[in-house]
Short mmCIF file of C-alpha atoms in Angstrom, two decimals:
data_model
loop_
_atom_site.label_atom_id
_atom_site.label_comp_id
_atom_site.label_asym_id
_atom_site.label_seq_id
_atom_site.Cartn_x
_atom_site.Cartn_y
_atom_site.Cartn_z
CA UNK L 1206 0.05 -0.02 -0.08
CA UNK L 1207 1.58 3.27 -1.09
CA UNK L 1208 1.43 6.51 0.87
CA UNK L 1209 2.14 10.08 -0.13
CA UNK L 1210 3.60 10.79 3.29
CA UNK L 1211 7.28 9.96 4.00
CA UNK L 1212 8.15 7.31 6.60
CA UNK L 1213 9.22 8.79 9.82
CA UNK L 1214 12.36 6.51 9.66
CA UNK L 1215 13.35 7.63 6.18
CA UNK L 1216 16.78 9.27 6.03
CA UNK L 1217 16.56 12.90 5.14
CA UNK L 1218 18.48 13.67 1.93
CA UNK L 1219 20.35 16.75 1.07
CA UNK L 1220 18.51 18.73 -1.57
CA UNK L 1221 19.99 18.45 -5.14
CA UNK L 1222 21.70 21.39 -6.57
CA UNK L 1223 19.31 23.89 -8.26
CA UNK L 1224 16.24 22.65 -6.24
CA UNK L 1225 14.77 24.51 -3.33
CA UNK L 1226 14.92 22.75 0.04
CA UNK L 1227 11.19 22.18 1.15
CA UNK L 1228 12.18 22.68 4.76
CA UNK L 1229 13.60 26.02 3.99
CA UNK L 1230 10.47 26.90 1.91
CA UNK L 1231 8.31 26.07 4.98
CA UNK L 1232 10.42 28.21 7.29
CA UNK L 1233 10.05 31.14 4.98
CA UNK L 1234 6.27 30.77 4.44
CA UNK L 1235 5.29 32.70 7.58
CA UNK L 1236 7.68 35.62 6.80
CA UNK L 1237 6.99 35.45 2.97
CA UNK L 1238 3.22 35.22 3.07
CA UNK L 1239 2.75 38.97 2.46
CA UNK L 1240 5.08 38.72 -0.49
CA UNK L 1241 3.36 35.72 -1.95
CA UNK L 1242 0.14 37.62 -1.99
CA UNK L 1243 1.70 40.53 -3.77
CA UNK L 1244 3.31 38.08 -6.32
CA UNK L 1245 0.15 36.16 -6.93
CA UNK L 1246 -2.04 39.35 -7.27
CA UNK L 1247 0.38 41.18 -9.53
CA UNK L 1248 2.12 38.48 -11.53
CA UNK L 1249 5.41 38.79 -9.74
CA UNK L 1250 5.94 35.11 -8.83
CA UNK L 1251 8.66 34.67 -11.42
CA UNK L 1252 10.58 37.80 -10.14
CA UNK L 1253 10.48 37.68 -6.46
CA UNK L 1254 11.38 34.82 -4.24
CA UNK L 1255 10.53 34.47 -0.65
CA UNK L 1256 14.17 35.12 0.45
CA UNK L 1257 14.79 38.51 -1.11
CA UNK L 1258 11.19 39.51 -1.33
CA UNK L 1259 10.55 40.19 2.26
CA UNK L 1260 13.64 42.51 2.37
CA UNK L 1261 12.16 44.41 -0.65
CA UNK L 1262 8.81 44.88 1.05
CA UNK L 1263 10.60 46.22 4.15
CA UNK L 1264 12.55 48.51 1.82
CA UNK L 1265 9.29 49.70 0.25
CA UNK L 1266 7.79 50.30 3.72
CA UNK L 1267 10.70 52.57 4.61
CA UNK L 1268 9.95 54.73 1.68
CA UNK L 1269 6.56 55.67 2.81
CA UNK L 1270 6.01 59.06 4.44
CA UNK L 1271 2.98 59.35 6.61
CA UNK L 1272 1.12 61.48 9.18
CA UNK L 1273 -2.16 62.12 11.06
CA UNK L 1274 -5.25 61.85 8.91
CA UNK L 1275 -7.26 64.81 10.20
CA UNK L 1276 -6.63 67.74 12.56
CA UNK L 1277 -10.21 67.76 13.65
CA UNK L 1278 -13.07 65.45 14.70
CA UNK L 1279 -14.94 63.93 11.68
CA UNK L 1280 -17.28 61.75 13.82
CA UNK L 1281 -18.06 58.29 12.68
CA UNK L 1282 -19.46 56.97 9.31
CA UNK L 1283 -22.56 54.83 9.00
CA UNK L 1284 -22.55 51.55 7.05
CA UNK L 1285 -25.16 50.67 4.53
CA UNK L 1286 -27.94 48.09 5.07
CA UNK L 1287 -25.58 45.27 4.10
CA UNK L 1288 -23.05 46.59 6.72
CA UNK L 1289 -20.61 47.80 4.07
CA UNK L 1290 -18.92 51.10 4.24
CA UNK L 1291 -18.08 53.57 1.49
CA UNK L 1292 -14.49 54.76 1.04
CA UNK L 1293 -13.40 58.37 0.68
CA UNK L 1294 -9.75 59.17 -0.21
CA UNK L 1295 -8.55 62.81 -0.61
CA UNK L 1296 -5.99 63.15 -3.38
CA UNK L 1297 -3.64 66.14 -2.97
CA UNK L 1298 -1.06 67.58 -5.40
CA UNK L 1299 1.36 69.67 -3.58
CA UNK L 1300 3.44 72.46 -5.00
CA UNK L 1301 6.28 71.88 -2.40
CA UNK L 1302 9.62 72.65 -3.62
CA UNK L 1303 11.89 71.34 -0.82
CA UNK L 1304 14.04 69.06 -2.71
CA UNK L 1305 16.55 69.42 -5.59
CA UNK L 1306 14.42 67.12 -7.81
CA UNK L 1307 11.38 69.42 -7.17
CA UNK L 1308 13.33 72.70 -7.79
CA UNK L 1309 14.58 71.39 -11.14
CA UNK L 1310 10.92 70.88 -12.25
CA UNK L 1311 9.74 74.42 -11.47
CA UNK L 1312 9.78 77.22 -8.91
CA UNK L 1313 12.51 79.39 -7.42
CA UNK L 1314 14.91 78.50 -4.71
CA UNK L 1315 13.30 81.23 -2.50
CA UNK L 1316 10.29 78.93 -2.20
CA UNK L 1317 12.22 76.24 -0.44
CA UNK L 1318 10.73 75.43 3.02
CA UNK L 1319 8.17 77.93 2.33
CA UNK L 1320 4.36 77.40 2.82
CA UNK L 1321 3.00 74.54 0.82
CA UNK L 1322 -0.18 74.77 -1.27
CA UNK L 1323 -2.56 72.09 -2.33
CA UNK L 1324 -2.64 72.89 -6.11
CA UNK L 1325 -4.82 69.82 -6.83
CA UNK L 1326 -7.54 68.54 -4.56
CA UNK L 1327 -9.73 65.69 -5.56
CA UNK L 1328 -11.95 63.38 -3.57
CA UNK L 1329 -12.08 59.72 -4.61
CA UNK L 1330 -15.43 58.18 -3.37
CA UNK L 1331 -15.82 54.49 -3.77
CA UNK L 1332 -19.28 52.94 -3.14
CA UNK L 1333 -19.98 50.77 -0.17
CA UNK L 1334 -20.50 47.87 -2.58
CA UNK L 1335 -17.33 48.82 -4.61
CA UNK L 1336 -19.31 48.74 -7.77
CA UNK L 1337 -18.73 52.44 -8.82
CA UNK L 1338 -16.67 55.36 -7.92
CA UNK L 1339 -16.55 59.19 -8.32
CA UNK L 1340 -13.77 61.71 -8.42
CA UNK L 1341 -14.83 65.20 -7.19
CA UNK L 1342 -12.66 68.14 -7.62
CA UNK L 1343 -12.68 71.56 -5.79
CA UNK L 1344 -10.75 74.33 -7.72
CA UNK L 1345 -7.76 75.60 -5.83
CA UNK L 1346 -9.15 79.20 -5.90
CA UNK L 1347 -12.31 78.31 -4.06
CA UNK L 1348 -12.82 80.59 -1.07
CA UNK L 1349 -13.71 78.57 2.18
CA UNK L 1350 -13.51 78.88 5.90
CA UNK L 1351 -10.28 77.00 7.04
CA UNK L 1352 -10.94 75.65 10.50
CA UNK L 1353 -8.65 75.91 13.43
CA UNK L 1354 -6.00 73.14 13.13
CA UNK L 1355 -3.33 71.79 15.45
CA UNK L 1356 -0.52 69.80 14.10
CA UNK L 1357 -0.17 66.66 16.44
CA UNK L 1358 3.47 66.07 15.42
CA UNK L 1359 4.64 69.61 16.47
CA UNK L 1360 1.82 70.88 18.67
CA UNK L 1361 1.58 74.08 16.67
CA UNK L 1362 -1.79 75.73 16.50
CA UNK L 1363 -3.17 77.35 13.38
CA UNK L 1364 -6.18 79.63 14.04
CA UNK L 1365 -9.23 79.45 11.94
CA UNK L 1366 -8.93 81.43 8.70
CA UNK L 1367 -12.30 82.75 7.29
CA UNK L 1368 -12.74 83.22 3.55
CA UNK L 1369 -9.35 81.88 2.43
CA UNK L 1370 -8.40 79.94 -0.72
CA UNK L 1371 -8.73 76.20 -0.09
CA UNK L 1372 -5.27 75.66 -1.49
CA UNK L 1373 -3.86 77.49 1.53
CA UNK L 1374 -5.28 74.72 3.96
CA UNK L 1375 -1.98 72.71 3.34
CA UNK L 1376 0.06 75.47 4.81
CA UNK L 1377 -1.93 75.14 8.14
CA UNK L 1378 0.10 72.15 9.32
CA UNK L 1379 -0.08 69.81 6.44
CA UNK L 1380 -2.56 67.44 4.74
CA UNK L 1381 -4.50 66.82 8.02
CA UNK L 1382 -5.83 70.34 7.92
CA UNK L 1383 -6.79 69.98 4.19
CA UNK L 1384 -8.69 66.90 5.15
CA UNK L 1385 -10.46 68.65 8.09
CA UNK L 1386 -11.24 71.63 5.80
CA UNK L 1387 -12.88 69.32 3.25
CA UNK L 1388 -14.92 67.69 5.98
CA UNK L 1389 -16.16 71.00 7.34
CA UNK L 1390 -17.19 72.18 3.90
CA UNK L 1391 -18.83 69.06 2.64
CA UNK L 1392 -19.79 67.03 5.70
CA UNK L 1393 -18.16 64.02 4.01
CA UNK L 1394 -16.16 61.63 6.30
CA UNK L 1395 -12.71 61.16 4.82
CA UNK L 1396 -11.03 57.87 5.45
CA UNK L 1397 -7.57 58.40 3.87
CA UNK L 1398 -5.40 60.95 2.01
CA UNK L 1399 -2.58 60.58 -0.58
CA UNK L 1400 -0.29 63.59 -1.44
CA UNK L 1401 2.20 63.71 -4.20
CA UNK L 1402 4.64 66.57 -5.21
CA UNK L 1403 6.16 67.52 -8.37
CA UNK L 1404 8.92 64.92 -8.68
CA UNK L 1405 6.34 62.27 -7.60
CA UNK L 1406 4.13 63.02 -10.61
CA UNK L 1407 7.21 62.61 -13.01
CA UNK L 1408 8.34 59.28 -11.43
CA UNK L 1409 4.83 57.83 -11.49
CA UNK L 1410 4.07 58.75 -15.11
CA UNK L 1411 7.54 57.02 -16.09
CA UNK L 1412 6.62 53.90 -13.95
CA UNK L 1413 3.47 53.26 -16.05
CA UNK L 1414 5.13 53.89 -19.36
CA UNK L 1415 3.43 57.17 -20.09
CA UNK L 1416 -0.26 58.45 -20.13
CA UNK L 1417 -2.30 58.89 -23.26
CA UNK L 1418 -3.79 62.41 -23.79
CA UNK L 1419 -5.20 64.35 -26.52
CA UNK L 1420 -5.55 68.05 -27.57
CA UNK L 1421 -7.95 69.74 -30.02
CA UNK L 1422 -5.04 71.91 -31.46
CA UNK L 1423 -1.42 72.73 -31.21
CA UNK L 1424 -0.58 74.19 -27.71
CA UNK L 1425 2.25 76.05 -26.36
CA UNK L 1426 1.88 77.16 -22.67
CA UNK L 1427 4.66 79.63 -21.85
CA UNK L 1428 3.97 79.27 -18.13
CA UNK L 1429 4.01 75.35 -17.76
CA UNK L 1430 6.28 74.99 -20.83
CA UNK L 1431 3.98 72.34 -22.31
CA UNK L 1432 4.25 72.22 -26.04
CA UNK L 1433 2.31 69.56 -28.00
CA UNK L 1434 0.90 69.32 -31.58
CA UNK L 1435 -2.82 68.69 -32.22
CA UNK L 1436 -3.97 65.05 -31.70
CA UNK L 1437 -2.99 62.06 -29.53
CA UNK L 1438 0.21 61.82 -27.46
CA UNK L 1439 1.63 59.59 -24.72
CA UNK L 1440 3.17 61.88 -22.17
CA UNK L 1441 5.56 60.87 -19.37
CA UNK L 1442 8.27 62.40 -17.15
CA UNK L 1443 8.43 66.26 -17.07
CA UNK L 1444 5.93 66.45 -19.87
CA UNK L 1445 3.27 64.81 -17.65
CA UNK L 1446 3.92 67.41 -14.98
CA UNK L 1447 3.61 70.19 -17.61
CA UNK L 1448 0.15 68.86 -18.67
CA UNK L 1449 -1.15 68.83 -15.06
CA UNK L 1450 0.22 72.27 -14.37
CA UNK L 1451 -1.07 73.87 -17.53
CA UNK L 1452 -3.59 76.52 -16.88
CA UNK L 1453 -3.29 79.17 -19.61
CA UNK L 1454 -2.98 76.78 -22.48
CA UNK L 1455 -6.26 75.10 -22.12
CA UNK L 1456 -9.94 76.16 -22.01
CA UNK L 1457 -10.41 79.79 -20.91
CA UNK L 1458 -7.03 79.94 -19.24
CA UNK L 1459 -8.49 79.63 -15.72
CA UNK L 1460 -7.90 77.04 -13.05
CA UNK L 1461 -11.49 76.04 -13.44
CA UNK L 1462 -10.95 74.31 -16.81
CA UNK L 1463 -7.54 72.94 -15.55
CA UNK L 1464 -9.45 70.64 -13.11
CA UNK L 1465 -11.18 69.08 -16.08
CA UNK L 1466 -7.75 68.54 -17.83
CA UNK L 1467 -6.50 66.87 -14.69
CA UNK L 1468 -9.51 64.62 -14.71
CA UNK L 1469 -8.73 63.58 -18.31
CA UNK L 1470 -5.22 62.67 -17.20
CA UNK L 1471 -6.30 60.55 -14.18
CA UNK L 1472 -9.01 58.68 -15.98
CA UNK L 1473 -6.59 58.00 -18.83
CA UNK L 1474 -4.00 56.83 -16.28
CA UNK L 1475 -6.57 54.27 -14.89
CA UNK L 1476 -7.34 53.02 -18.48
CA UNK L 1477 -3.62 52.70 -19.08
CA UNK L 1478 -3.11 50.65 -15.92
CA UNK L 1479 -5.81 48.24 -17.07
CA UNK L 1480 -5.18 48.02 -20.67
CA UNK L 1481 -1.35 48.11 -20.96
CA UNK L 1482 -0.64 45.06 -18.90
CA UNK L 1483 1.04 47.11 -16.22
CA UNK L 1484 -0.49 45.17 -13.41
CA UNK L 1485 0.66 41.88 -14.83
CA UNK L 1486 4.13 42.99 -16.05
CA UNK L 1487 6.71 42.11 -13.33
CA UNK L 1488 9.33 44.70 -14.28
CA UNK L 1489 6.71 47.50 -14.51
CA UNK L 1490 5.18 46.51 -11.16
CA UNK L 1491 8.51 46.62 -9.39
CA UNK L 1492 9.17 50.02 -10.91
CA UNK L 1493 5.66 51.24 -10.08
CA UNK L 1494 5.93 49.97 -6.51
CA UNK L 1495 9.23 51.80 -5.99
CA UNK L 1496 7.97 55.09 -7.51
CA UNK L 1497 4.75 55.00 -5.68
CA UNK L 1498 6.19 54.47 -2.16
CA UNK L 1499 8.81 57.22 -2.87
CA UNK L 1500 6.28 59.61 -4.39
CA UNK L 1501 3.39 59.44 -1.93
CA UNK L 1502 2.81 60.94 1.54
CA UNK L 1503 -0.19 59.18 3.13
CA UNK L 1504 -2.07 59.03 6.42
CA UNK L 1505 -0.98 56.73 9.15
CA UNK L 1506 -3.78 54.21 8.12
CA UNK L 1507 -1.72 53.54 4.86
CA UNK L 1508 1.77 53.41 6.24
CA UNK L 1509 2.82 50.12 4.87
CA UNK L 1510 2.82 48.21 1.55
CA UNK L 1511 0.38 45.67 2.91
CA UNK L 1512 -2.11 48.37 3.75
CA UNK L 1513 -1.74 50.06 0.34
CA UNK L 1514 -2.30 46.61 -1.33
CA UNK L 1515 -5.39 46.10 0.86
CA UNK L 1516 -6.59 49.45 -0.40
CA UNK L 1517 -5.84 48.64 -4.05
CA UNK L 1518 -7.61 45.39 -3.85
CA UNK L 1519 -10.86 47.27 -3.01
CA UNK L 1520 -10.41 49.40 -6.19
CA UNK L 1521 -9.47 46.79 -8.78
CA UNK L 1522 -12.94 45.70 -9.61
CA UNK L 1523 -14.26 49.08 -10.61
CA UNK L 1524 -14.63 49.32 -14.39
CA UNK L 1525 -13.76 52.66 -16.10
CA UNK L 1526 -17.38 53.30 -17.28
CA UNK L 1527 -18.36 53.28 -13.48
CA UNK L 1528 -15.88 56.00 -12.71
CA UNK L 1529 -17.46 59.47 -13.00
CA UNK L 1530 -15.45 62.72 -12.53
CA UNK L 1531 -17.05 65.97 -11.63
CA UNK L 1532 -16.06 69.47 -10.57
CA UNK L 1533 -17.83 71.13 -7.60
CA UNK L 1534 -20.44 73.57 -8.86
CA UNK L 1535 -19.14 77.07 -8.33
CA UNK L 1536 -20.11 80.69 -8.70
CA UNK L 1537 -18.00 83.92 -8.84
CA UNK L 1538 -16.98 85.23 -5.47
CA UNK L 1539 -18.60 88.70 -5.07
CA UNK L 1540 -15.45 90.01 -3.21
CA UNK L 1541 -13.15 89.23 -6.18
CA UNK L 1542 -15.32 87.85 -9.06
CA UNK L 1543 -12.48 87.65 -11.63
CA UNK L 1544 -10.18 85.66 -9.48
CA UNK L 1545 -11.95 83.56 -6.82
CA UNK L 1546 -14.96 81.36 -6.74
CA UNK L 1547 -17.26 79.96 -4.01
CA UNK L 1548 -19.36 76.83 -3.71
CA UNK L 1549 -22.51 77.46 -5.79
CA UNK L 1550 -25.44 77.68 -3.33
CA UNK L 1551 -27.77 74.67 -3.67
CA UNK L 1552 -25.90 72.86 -6.43
CA UNK L 1553 -22.68 72.27 -4.49
CA UNK L 1554 -24.58 70.92 -1.50
CA UNK L 1555 -26.62 68.62 -3.84
CA UNK L 1556 -23.42 67.08 -5.10
CA UNK L 1557 -21.94 66.79 -1.61
CA UNK L 1558 -25.21 65.10 -0.40
CA UNK L 1559 -24.94 62.53 -3.16
CA UNK L 1560 -21.46 61.57 -2.00
CA UNK L 1561 -22.48 61.46 1.67
CA UNK L 1562 -25.42 59.38 0.74
CA UNK L 1563 -23.35 57.00 -1.47
CA UNK L 1564 -25.54 57.91 -4.42
CA UNK L 1565 -23.89 56.89 -7.87
CA UNK L 1566 -23.04 59.92 -10.04
CA UNK L 1567 -23.67 57.81 -13.12
CA UNK L 1568 -27.27 56.58 -14.07
CA UNK L 1569 -26.23 52.84 -13.90
CA UNK L 1570 -26.24 52.25 -10.06
CA UNK L 1571 -28.71 51.85 -7.36
CA UNK L 1572 -29.21 53.97 -4.35
CA UNK L 1573 -27.98 52.23 -1.23
CA UNK L 1574 -30.67 51.32 1.32
CA UNK L 1575 -29.62 53.99 3.87
CA UNK L 1576 -29.23 56.85 1.34
CA UNK L 1577 -32.80 57.82 0.69
CA UNK L 1578 -33.86 58.26 4.21
CA UNK L 1579 -30.80 59.85 5.54
CA UNK L 1580 -27.47 61.46 4.42
CA UNK L 1581 -26.41 62.05 7.91
CA UNK L 1582 -22.96 63.26 8.80
CA UNK L 1583 -23.86 62.15 12.44
CA UNK L 1584 -24.60 58.50 12.27
CA UNK L 1585 -25.01 57.78 15.97
CA UNK L 1586 -27.63 55.85 18.02
CA UNK L 1587 -31.13 57.53 18.45
CA UNK L 1588 -31.36 59.98 21.19
CA UNK L 1589 -34.34 60.53 23.61
CA UNK L 1590 -36.76 63.32 22.72
CA UNK L 1591 -36.40 66.42 24.84
CA UNK L 1592 -38.97 68.94 25.77
CA UNK L 1593 -38.09 72.30 23.97
CA UNK L 1594 -38.06 74.30 27.17
CA UNK L 1595 -35.09 72.58 28.58
CA UNK L 1596 -32.98 72.78 25.40
CA UNK L 1597 -29.89 75.04 25.49
CA UNK L 1598 -29.01 76.51 22.07
CA UNK L 1599 -26.96 79.56 20.90
CA UNK L 1600 -27.83 80.95 17.50
CA UNK L 1601 -25.11 82.61 15.37
CA UNK L 1602 -25.28 84.28 12.06
CA UNK L 1603 -22.82 83.04 9.43
CA UNK L 1604 -25.07 83.79 6.39
CA UNK L 1605 -23.96 87.42 5.76
CA UNK L 1606 -27.67 88.49 5.87
CA UNK L 1607 -28.10 91.02 8.72
CA UNK L 1608 -30.42 90.03 11.53
CA UNK L 1609 -30.63 86.37 10.75
CA UNK L 1610 -29.53 85.18 14.20
CA UNK L 1611 -32.07 87.39 15.97
CA UNK L 1612 -34.85 86.23 13.53
CA UNK L 1613 -34.09 82.54 14.13
CA UNK L 1614 -33.70 83.05 17.81
CA UNK L 1615 -37.24 84.53 17.88
CA UNK L 1616 -38.47 81.53 15.75
CA UNK L 1617 -37.04 79.04 18.23
CA UNK L 1618 -38.42 80.76 21.19
CA UNK L 1619 -41.86 80.78 19.55
CA UNK L 1620 -41.36 76.96 19.15
CA UNK L 1621 -40.93 76.60 22.87
CA UNK L 1622 -37.19 76.75 23.01
CA UNK L 1623 -37.13 79.47 25.61
CA UNK L 1624 -33.55 79.07 26.49
CA UNK L 1625 -32.45 79.97 22.93
CA UNK L 1626 -29.79 82.77 22.98
CA UNK L 1627 -28.84 85.16 20.23
CA UNK L 1628 -25.06 84.78 19.74
CA UNK L 1629 -25.04 87.57 17.11
CA UNK L 1630 -22.44 87.04 14.34
CA UNK L 1631 -20.47 83.72 14.08
CA UNK L 1632 -16.67 84.08 14.12
CA UNK L 1633 -16.59 83.51 10.29
CA UNK L 1634 -18.84 83.23 7.42
CA UNK L 1635 -20.30 79.85 6.67
CA UNK L 1636 -21.76 78.37 3.48
CA UNK L 1637 -23.83 75.67 5.06
CA UNK L 1638 -26.05 75.77 8.12
CA UNK L 1639 -24.89 73.54 11.00
CA UNK L 1640 -25.71 72.57 14.51
CA UNK L 1641 -22.61 71.88 16.45
CA UNK L 1642 -22.30 70.06 19.69
CA UNK L 1643 -19.70 68.44 21.92
CA UNK L 1644 -19.42 64.70 20.94
CA UNK L 1645 -18.67 63.78 24.50
CA UNK L 1646 -21.82 65.22 25.80
CA UNK L 1647 -24.93 63.04 25.12
CA UNK L 1648 -27.14 65.72 26.52
CA UNK L 1649 -25.69 68.31 24.08
CA UNK L 1650 -26.20 65.91 21.22
CA UNK L 1651 -29.78 65.34 22.16
CA UNK L 1652 -30.35 69.12 22.36
CA UNK L 1653 -28.76 69.59 18.91
CA UNK L 1654 -31.02 67.00 17.43
CA UNK L 1655 -34.03 68.54 18.91
CA UNK L 1656 -33.22 71.93 17.39
CA UNK L 1657 -32.40 70.32 13.98
CA UNK L 1658 -35.76 68.56 13.89
CA UNK L 1659 -37.74 71.49 14.89
CA UNK L 1660 -36.29 73.67 12.08
CA UNK L 1661 -36.36 70.71 9.54
CA UNK L 1662 -32.59 70.77 8.98
CA UNK L 1663 -31.11 67.84 7.08
CA UNK L 1664 -29.26 65.21 9.21
CA UNK L 1665 -26.05 66.29 7.60
CA UNK L 1666 -26.33 69.67 9.47
CA UNK L 1667 -25.42 67.92 12.70
CA UNK L 1668 -21.70 68.36 13.27
CA UNK L 1669 -19.65 67.13 16.29
CA UNK L 1670 -17.26 69.74 17.64
CA UNK L 1671 -15.42 69.41 20.90
CA UNK L 1672 -14.96 73.23 21.18
CA UNK L 1673 -18.61 73.92 21.98
CA UNK L 1674 -19.79 73.48 25.59
CA UNK L 1675 -23.28 74.42 24.58
CA UNK L 1676 -24.89 73.41 21.16
CA UNK L 1677 -24.63 76.20 18.58
CA UNK L 1678 -26.71 76.77 15.46
CA UNK L 1679 -24.70 78.56 12.81
CA UNK L 1680 -26.93 79.93 10.01
CA UNK L 1681 -25.27 79.65 6.66
CA UNK L 1682 -25.68 81.40 3.38
CA UNK L 1683 -27.63 78.41 2.17
CA UNK L 1684 -30.57 79.61 4.37
CA UNK L 1685 -30.75 83.45 3.74
CA UNK L 1686 -34.46 83.79 4.61
CA UNK L 1687 -37.47 81.94 6.00
CA UNK L 1688 -38.31 80.24 9.29
CA UNK L 1689 -37.74 76.56 8.29
CA UNK L 1690 -34.96 75.25 6.26
CA UNK L 1691 -35.63 74.72 2.47
CA UNK L 1692 -36.62 71.17 1.65
CA UNK L 1693 -33.98 69.38 -0.42
CA UNK L 1694 -35.36 66.51 -2.56
CA UNK L 1695 -33.61 63.09 -1.99
CA UNK L 1696 -30.82 62.60 -4.69
CA UNK L 1697 -31.33 60.26 -7.54
CA UNK L 1698 -28.64 58.06 -9.11
CA UNK L 1699 -27.00 60.04 -12.02
CA UNK L 1700 -28.78 63.31 -11.07
CA UNK L 1701 -25.62 65.32 -11.00
CA UNK L 1702 -26.25 69.11 -10.95
CA UNK L 1703 -25.88 70.38 -14.51
CA UNK L 1704 -23.49 73.01 -13.25
CA UNK L 1705 -20.97 70.32 -12.15
CA UNK L 1706 -18.79 69.48 -15.27
CA UNK L 1707 -18.49 65.61 -15.38
CA UNK L 1708 -16.99 62.84 -17.48
CA UNK L 1709 -17.18 59.09 -17.53
CA UNK L 1710 -13.88 57.19 -16.88
CA UNK L 1711 -14.18 55.24 -20.19
CA UNK L 1712 -14.33 58.37 -22.22
CA UNK L 1713 -11.18 59.38 -24.17
CA UNK L 1714 -11.69 63.24 -24.09
CA UNK L 1715 -9.46 65.88 -25.84
CA UNK L 1716 -8.39 69.01 -23.92
CA UNK L 1717 -9.72 72.05 -25.50
CA UNK L 1718 -6.76 74.48 -26.35
CA UNK L 1719 -6.97 78.17 -25.58
CA UNK L 1720 -6.70 79.85 -28.97
CA UNK L 1721 -4.31 82.55 -27.43
CA UNK L 1722 -1.71 79.79 -26.85
CA UNK L 1723 -2.15 77.79 -30.00
CA UNK L 1724 0.42 77.81 -32.78
#
C-alpha cells in the first residue's frame, strides 16, 4: 500500500543542486506570506522569491512618508444596510519645492521650505458595494473657511482662517488640515489621504510607461512649458507634470478648466493601468511599487505596503465606465469675481449630499438602502426626545444676511425653545447651516437633534465639535431667509447638478486648447 507521506524513519536527503529545500521553503512561508500575496496578485511570482522578497517589502515600507489623517473630529461614518462602508480618499497635489528634484521641475529657490499649497484637490469616493466610484474636484481658488488646526506632530496651533483659498489649507500644518477643511465644507467623512509633489508626478508617469492624452489643437503654454501638436500623445516624465500644471494653454486659461484637464489625465491613467498590462508586467510592477512609495505621503492608516495593497484590492473591480469625474459647482466670489469662486449655493450641497449618501453619479447604479432616508454626517444611536423648554442653544449668524441670528432666535423661542440665546455673528462666514455640539456630551447631542428637527434641518447639518460646551446653531448662506430650512429632494442616481462638469472614466476626451496659446 503506497502513501504520499514519507516514513518517519526515512533518512533525510540533502536537496539536489538547483532545487529548493522544502524545509527552508516552509520556514520562509510565515515571513513571506505577504510577498506571496503580492506576487500572486500582480504576476510577480517569477521575479520575487521569498528570500529577497521580504527584504524588498521592508525597503518599500521605509520609503513611505505618513502623518495624522485629520486635525479635527470627523465623527463616525454609517454603514449601509448590508453592513458595508463607502470609502473616501482625498488626493492632494502639492506644489512643495523642498528637494533638488522638485526645484529642477519648477519654482525658485526662494520657495524652499516656504508654505505649501494644495494645487490639486480631488476626493475619490468608492461606493460601499465597490461597484462604482466618483472623483470630485474643488478648484484651488475656491474661497472657504479654513478651520482651526493643530499639528499633532509639532503641537503648533493654526487659528481658523475665514474666507481663504482652499489651496492654503495645506500650509496650516499639512494634509491633516486639508482633510479637516474638506470635511467641514462638505460634511463627508474622509478615510484616507494621498499627497504627491512635483517629482512624484514625474516618477509615477514614467513607471506606467506614459499616459495617453489628446488636444484639439497645437498648444504652447509659456508658463508650464507644455508644447504639443494637435492630436494624440503619450506623455511621461516632465511632460506629464507640464500637462497637469497647464492653466493658460487650455480652455479659458483659468484654474477651473484645468481641473477638467486633470480629470482627463487621471481617467486615462486608470485606463492605461488596466489595458497596457502594467499590473501583470513584473518589471513594470517593481518600478511602479518603488515609484509610488517614494512619491506618496499618506495618512497613518496607509503606512505600509500591505495596507496600500489592501486598499488597491478594493479598487481593482471598478470598471472605467463606472468611474465618474465631476467638478464642484461654483459661482464667482462677489468679493473678487475675476479671481475667486465660492461653492454654488444649492448645487454644490446637492453634489456633496450625493457623496454623503453614497448615491452613484452615473445613471447605472442603485441608491444604497440608507441613502434615501438619511444622508447624515452624524450617524449615531437615536437620542431621547427632549422638551423644548429645557434645550440650550446659541444661535449665530454666518449667512452674511443682517439680523438672521435674531430672527431665528425668535423663531425657536416661539417653538418653545425658551433658552435659545442670540449669539449675534459667527466668528466667520459659513456656506452651510450647521448645529454643532460636543460629541462627549450626550445631553448636548440630544439638544442639537431637537433643534435640527424643529427647524427641519437635514441630518448632515449635525456636526460634532469638541470646542462647544453648549450646542450652537450657525446659520449659513444656504438659508438666507425663512423660518424653516428649504426642503431638499432626495438625490437620484446620476442626477448630478448640471453646473458640475463631469466625465465618464471610459471616455477618451481631448483637452480644448486656448486659442491665445495655439500655434
